[in-house]
Structure formats: structure tokens, C-alpha cells
């Protein structure tokens, strides 16, 4: 709605002139001044130098383009705010089926054999049941050395597995798993994984392009990646969009993003909404909604075996 209002405000004089001339048509039987102008314009157009006609067409085309850009922005905004309110399937542990606590990298381990994120609770339960040195999910023996783990990942990469391609990108970016740090290669792999649907890869691309860490900074490009990920339910990307809008002074949009991620269990987003409430940029109802949603999401992610895992330091 806001973009429509802006588009109309761009053309106040045209609307005003048109209104005056139309009222003249009704009361004056002679050709109105509007008609005279129109006829004169049409007649003279036939004899106008081509350059002038092209200029007029360009102006109309530019107006059309601006209008379609406004519509596209409105469409994106609606999709952005109405989707991604649930976390993706891959955020659930494949053994206990509960959504993994945030941040996921702290509360789970990705398995190089099957590319599944197994929660710390299920890892502890497997250890206690005597299942050692093998994947808790697919029971593949887990190698000790980086070269064997890398071979497992590369095998899945060669089959076009988005999660494996994304993980290999992570390893090139950090220079781990026996690989030399190679940011351009990491970006190449993340881009491929993102095209195959990996929201984590979109999130990583958003991070590097927005911060310029290892690549030339390109914030609009980074934001577009976070938007893609957020619409798929990537909580970190949604939180990052909130931060970006907050930094731009777009407090209403920041609150809208953080409300979504807080209700998915993201603590920093909840604190963001709280901060906005304290400063008068969010309503009491918004803060209360974020608090209740966050509490429910955290409660759903808890389990006795996950609490045990925290106690023993897994
Ligand atoms: Zn689990
Ligand atoms: Zn496995």
C-alpha cells in the first residue's frame, strides 16, 4: 500500500490538470481546452521530430517501469512476510523428529555419511546404548581422519546433493577438513547449493556479500539471499533481515522480521523486539506475542535427553 501511495504522489500535477479539463468538457459545448490541447498535440506529433516522440515514449515507458517495480517490491514484501513462518524439514532431528534448538550448529552434529543433523540428545542416547564409532542415524562407521570424511562428502557432492555441496562450501570457507581456505571456491559451491534449494547456502552467501568478508561487499545481493532463505524458514536469515532493517532505520520492518524469528525460537530476535518495545517502536501486544511464541517454540524443542546432553557437555 505504501508503494502505491508513493507512486500516486509522484504524479500530483498530472492528476490535477486532468480533473480540471474533464470538468470543462461537461459545461462547454465548444471543444474544451483539454480537447484543443489533445488535438494540437496529436496533430503536432505527426510533424514532430522523431527524437521528441521518442522522448515522450521514454517517459511513458519509465513510468510503466517504475510502476511495475513498485508492484514487484510490494509482491516481494507480501511473500517475504507471509512465508517462512515454519522451519524447514531439515531442521528436525531425523531420530527423535523434534526441531533442533538454536543455534543448530551448537545443538546438533551434521553427519558426513548421510548429511543429517542429529541432535545432541540423540547422540548421547546412542553413546549410552553402546553405539560407538558409527552414525546414530544410518549406522555407517564414522572414520577418524579428515581425508575419509572429505571423501564421503565429495561422493554426495558428485551426486548433486545440496546439503553436501553446501557443507563442502563451509569447509573451503573455513579451511577445515584438510582443505586449504579458498573463499572463491566456497562461494561457487554455496551458489550451486543455493540454486539446488539449500537455505543454509543462501544464508552464508547473504553473510559474505553483506559483510564483504572474503568477497567484494554487495549488500543488495546479500539481502536477496537472506530473503530467499527467510522465505524457506531459515531463522538466522530472518533475524539478519531484522538487523539490516533496524540499521536502515526501518523499525516497523525490523519488528515484523524479528516477530517471525522470535516465534521460531530465536533468542536474539526476541531481545530485538524487546529493545524496540522499550524504545517505543513496537507495541506491548507485539512484545507479548513474541515472548509467548518464543516460549512455546523453546518448550517444543526441549527433551529430557537433550537436557542430559547439556549437563554432560555434548
Ligand atoms: Zn534427536
Ligand atoms: Zn549417517
mmCIF file with all atom_site columns, C-alpha atoms in Angstrom, residues 7 11 14 57-70:
data_model
loop_
_atom_site.group_PDB
_atom_site.id
_atom_site.type_symbol
_atom_site.label_atom_id
_atom_site.label_alt_id
_atom_site.label_comp_id
_atom_site.label_asym_id
_atom_site.label_entity_id
_atom_site.label_seq_id
_atom_site.pdbx_PDB_ins_code
_atom_site.Cartn_x
_atom_site.Cartn_y
_atom_site.Cartn_z
_atom_site.occupancy
_atom_site.B_iso_or_equiv
_atom_site.pdbx_formal_charge
_atom_site.auth_seq_id
_atom_site.auth_comp_id
_atom_site.auth_asym_id
_atom_site.auth_atom_id
_atom_site.pdbx_PDB_model_num
ATOM 1  C CA . UNK A 1 7  ? 3.581  6.214  -6.899  1.00 0.00 ? 7  UNK A CA 1
ATOM 2  C CA . UNK A 1 11 ? 2.171  12.485 -10.265 1.00 0.00 ? 11 UNK A CA 1
ATOM 3  C CA . UNK A 1 14 ? -0.997 15.334 -13.884 1.00 0.00 ? 14 UNK A CA 1
ATOM 4  C CA . UNK A 1 57 ? 7.626  7.322  -25.238 1.00 0.00 ? 57 UNK A CA 1
ATOM 5  C CA . UNK A 1 58 ? 10.631 7.029  -22.968 1.00 0.00 ? 58 UNK A CA 1
ATOM 6  C CA . UNK A 1 59 ? 8.832  8.987  -20.266 1.00 0.00 ? 59 UNK A CA 1
ATOM 7  C CA . UNK A 1 60 ? 5.777  6.731  -20.506 1.00 0.00 ? 60 UNK A CA 1
ATOM 8  C CA . UNK A 1 61 ? 7.986  3.644  -20.509 1.00 0.00 ? 61 UNK A CA 1
ATOM 9  C CA . UNK A 1 62 ? 9.870  4.927  -17.466 1.00 0.00 ? 62 UNK A CA 1
ATOM 10 C CA . UNK A 1 63 ? 6.573  5.499  -15.636 1.00 0.00 ? 63 UNK A CA 1
ATOM 11 C CA . UNK A 1 64 ? 5.458  1.971  -16.547 1.00 0.00 ? 64 UNK A CA 1
ATOM 12 C CA . UNK A 1 65 ? 8.767  0.577  -15.358 1.00 0.00 ? 65 UNK A CA 1
ATOM 13 C CA . UNK A 1 66 ? 8.542  2.482  -12.073 1.00 0.00 ? 66 UNK A CA 1
ATOM 14 C CA . UNK A 1 67 ? 5.014  1.204  -11.578 1.00 0.00 ? 67 UNK A CA 1
ATOM 15 C CA . UNK A 1 68 ? 5.960  -2.407 -12.289 1.00 0.00 ? 68 UNK A CA 1
ATOM 16 C CA . UNK A 1 69 ? 8.986  -2.059 -9.969  1.00 0.00 ? 69 UNK A CA 1
ATOM 17 C CA . UNK A 1 70 ? 6.641  -0.806 -7.230  1.00 0.00 ? 70 UNK A CA 1
#
